[in-house]
Amino acid sequence: MTAALSRADRAATVLFRRVAALHTALLRRTGGRVGNRFRGGDVVLVTCRGWRSGQPRTTPLLHVRDGADLVVAASDGGIDADRPRLWAALMARCDAYDGYRARVSRRIAVVRLSPAQATATG
């Protein structure tokens, strides 16, 4: 069972979603020239389909490079195998993650984003 959010947490969630939507619009409108860095980290737009709705959702996330891959922090999923090394890389790149980690009681997951191979379609 999920604990109910406090009024302050609900307000913060609404504010965060609005700021993220504005940030996404700014990145798209400027072709990534404005808003591509935040608090010392590089920003990538990640689009996923909503689990229930199936609708695409795009959010700006801070990331670090790990070879050809990008690594991001995630609130609801992720990988554990390389987490200590990749979390340290995220922390070294942008100290905002330390404050985020201090505000939440759950473990923040790390997700690796690998480039998709182009496929021929017929």
mmCIF file of C-alpha atoms in Angstrom:
data_model
loop_
_atom_site.group_PDB
_atom_site.id
_atom_site.type_symbol
_atom_site.label_atom_id
_atom_site.label_comp_id
_atom_site.label_asym_id
_atom_site.label_seq_id
_atom_site.Cartn_x
_atom_site.Cartn_y
_atom_site.Cartn_z
ATOM 1 C CA MET A 1 0.000 0.000 0.000
ATOM 2 C CA THR A 2 1.307 3.460 -0.904
ATOM 3 C CA ALA A 3 1.348 6.113 1.813
ATOM 4 C CA ALA A 4 -0.759 9.207 1.133
ATOM 5 C CA LEU A 5 1.187 12.311 0.172
ATOM 6 C CA SER A 6 1.080 15.331 2.449
ATOM 7 C CA ARG A 7 -0.322 18.601 1.134
ATOM 8 C CA ALA A 8 3.229 19.976 0.789
ATOM 9 C CA ASP A 9 4.359 16.864 -1.125
ATOM 10 C CA ARG A 10 1.382 17.117 -3.490
ATOM 11 C CA ALA A 11 2.119 20.802 -4.110
ATOM 12 C CA ALA A 12 5.796 20.036 -4.741
ATOM 13 C CA THR A 13 4.828 17.274 -7.186
ATOM 14 C CA VAL A 14 2.531 19.609 -9.136
ATOM 15 C CA LEU A 15 5.221 22.313 -9.212
ATOM 16 C CA PHE A 16 7.892 19.829 -10.332
ATOM 17 C CA ARG A 17 5.693 18.548 -13.170
ATOM 18 C CA ARG A 18 4.981 22.081 -14.391
ATOM 19 C CA VAL A 19 8.649 23.077 -14.268
ATOM 20 C CA ALA A 20 9.604 19.856 -16.087
ATOM 21 C CA ALA A 21 7.000 20.580 -18.793
ATOM 22 C CA LEU A 22 8.353 24.119 -19.256
ATOM 23 C CA HIS A 23 11.932 22.810 -19.337
ATOM 24 C CA THR A 24 10.964 20.214 -21.958
ATOM 25 C CA ALA A 25 9.237 22.866 -24.092
ATOM 26 C CA LEU A 26 12.283 25.153 -23.839
ATOM 27 C CA LEU A 27 14.664 22.376 -24.901
ATOM 28 C CA ARG A 28 12.461 21.454 -27.853
ATOM 29 C CA ARG A 29 11.822 25.013 -28.985
ATOM 30 C CA THR A 30 15.542 25.924 -28.967
ATOM 31 C CA GLY A 31 16.779 22.625 -30.384
ATOM 32 C CA GLY A 32 18.580 21.947 -27.104
ATOM 33 C CA ARG A 33 20.615 25.171 -27.182
ATOM 34 C CA VAL A 34 18.896 26.535 -24.058
ATOM 35 C CA GLY A 35 18.252 24.397 -20.977
ATOM 36 C CA ASN A 36 20.639 21.583 -21.862
ATOM 37 C CA ARG A 37 22.507 22.001 -18.555
ATOM 38 C CA PHE A 38 21.067 22.132 -15.050
ATOM 39 C CA ARG A 39 22.959 22.515 -11.766
ATOM 40 C CA GLY A 40 26.208 21.465 -13.399
ATOM 41 C CA GLY A 41 24.816 18.414 -15.198
ATOM 42 C CA ASP A 42 23.857 17.645 -18.775
ATOM 43 C CA VAL A 43 20.154 17.165 -19.530
ATOM 44 C CA VAL A 44 18.538 14.552 -21.776
ATOM 45 C CA LEU A 45 14.859 14.296 -22.688
ATOM 46 C CA VAL A 46 13.494 10.809 -22.010
ATOM 47 C CA THR A 47 10.124 9.727 -23.392
ATOM 48 C CA CYS A 48 8.346 6.671 -21.978
ATOM 49 C CA ARG A 49 4.800 5.397 -22.316
ATOM 50 C CA GLY A 50 2.589 5.677 -19.264
ATOM 51 C CA TRP A 51 2.027 2.311 -17.623
ATOM 52 C CA ARG A 52 -1.735 2.783 -17.298
ATOM 53 C CA SER A 53 -2.547 5.301 -20.014
ATOM 54 C CA GLY A 54 -0.117 4.209 -22.713
ATOM 55 C CA GLN A 55 0.397 7.904 -23.464
ATOM 56 C CA PRO A 56 3.945 9.151 -24.146
ATOM 57 C CA ARG A 57 5.459 11.203 -21.329
ATOM 58 C CA THR A 58 8.657 13.209 -21.760
ATOM 59 C CA THR A 59 10.761 14.472 -18.883
ATOM 60 C CA PRO A 60 14.150 16.192 -18.682
ATOM 61 C CA LEU A 61 16.695 14.181 -16.677
ATOM 62 C CA LEU A 62 20.261 14.854 -15.612
ATOM 63 C CA HIS A 63 22.656 12.258 -16.954
ATOM 64 C CA VAL A 64 26.275 11.176 -17.169
ATOM 65 C CA ARG A 65 27.935 9.274 -20.009
ATOM 66 C CA ASP A 66 29.230 5.751 -19.511
ATOM 67 C CA GLY A 67 30.823 4.849 -22.825
ATOM 68 C CA ALA A 68 28.151 5.143 -25.513
ATOM 69 C CA ASP A 69 25.402 4.923 -22.886
ATOM 70 C CA LEU A 70 23.733 7.583 -20.762
ATOM 71 C CA VAL A 71 23.040 6.938 -17.081
ATOM 72 C CA VAL A 72 20.154 8.614 -15.240
ATOM 73 C CA ALA A 73 18.642 8.392 -11.768
ATOM 74 C CA ALA A 74 15.107 7.008 -11.668
ATOM 75 C CA SER A 75 12.501 7.037 -8.949
ATOM 76 C CA ASP A 76 10.546 3.920 -9.887
ATOM 77 C CA GLY A 77 12.903 1.478 -11.531
ATOM 78 C CA GLY A 78 16.480 0.793 -12.451
ATOM 79 C CA ILE A 79 19.426 -1.565 -12.324
ATOM 80 C CA ASP A 80 21.553 -2.628 -9.385
ATOM 81 C CA ALA A 81 24.609 -4.274 -10.968
ATOM 82 C CA ASP A 82 26.659 -1.120 -11.610
ATOM 83 C CA ARG A 83 24.763 1.151 -9.218
ATOM 84 C CA PRO A 84 27.621 2.028 -6.807
ATOM 85 C CA ARG A 85 29.982 3.089 -9.609
ATOM 86 C CA LEU A 86 27.310 4.867 -11.641
ATOM 87 C CA TRP A 87 25.770 6.598 -8.613
ATOM 88 C CA ALA A 88 29.227 7.946 -7.730
ATOM 89 C CA ALA A 89 29.576 9.257 -11.297
ATOM 90 C CA LEU A 90 26.183 10.985 -11.073
ATOM 91 C CA MET A 91 27.112 12.519 -7.705
ATOM 92 C CA ALA A 92 30.474 13.735 -9.012
ATOM 93 C CA ARG A 93 28.794 15.404 -11.979
ATOM 94 C CA CYS A 94 25.891 17.059 -10.176
ATOM 95 C CA ASP A 95 25.629 17.392 -6.406
ATOM 96 C CA ALA A 96 21.856 17.964 -6.644
ATOM 97 C CA TYR A 97 21.450 14.188 -6.392
ATOM 98 C CA ASP A 98 22.830 14.230 -2.847
ATOM 99 C CA GLY A 99 20.101 16.648 -1.753
ATOM 100 C CA TYR A 100 17.476 14.584 -3.580
ATOM 101 C CA ARG A 101 18.694 11.411 -1.875
ATOM 102 C CA ALA A 102 18.495 13.120 1.530
ATOM 103 C CA ARG A 103 14.832 14.094 0.943
ATOM 104 C CA VAL A 104 13.504 10.652 0.038
ATOM 105 C CA SER A 105 13.319 7.501 2.112
ATOM 106 C CA ARG A 106 13.478 5.072 -0.813
ATOM 107 C CA ARG A 107 16.578 3.950 -2.676
ATOM 108 C CA ILE A 108 17.006 5.896 -5.910
ATOM 109 C CA ALA A 109 17.581 3.558 -8.836
ATOM 110 C CA VAL A 110 20.100 4.048 -11.629
ATOM 111 C CA VAL A 111 19.047 3.409 -15.238
ATOM 112 C CA ARG A 112 21.332 2.868 -18.234
ATOM 113 C CA LEU A 113 20.050 4.234 -21.571
ATOM 114 C CA SER A 114 21.706 2.566 -24.568
ATOM 115 C CA PRO A 115 21.386 3.826 -28.140
ATOM 116 C CA ALA A 116 18.971 1.773 -30.214
ATOM 117 C CA GLN A 117 20.319 0.109 -33.321
ATOM 118 C CA ALA A 118 18.700 1.341 -36.522
ATOM 119 C CA THR A 119 16.564 -1.354 -38.089
ATOM 120 C CA ALA A 120 15.492 -1.687 -41.691
ATOM 121 C CA THR A 121 11.736 -1.669 -42.092
ATOM 122 C CA GLY A 122 10.004 -3.063 -45.136
#
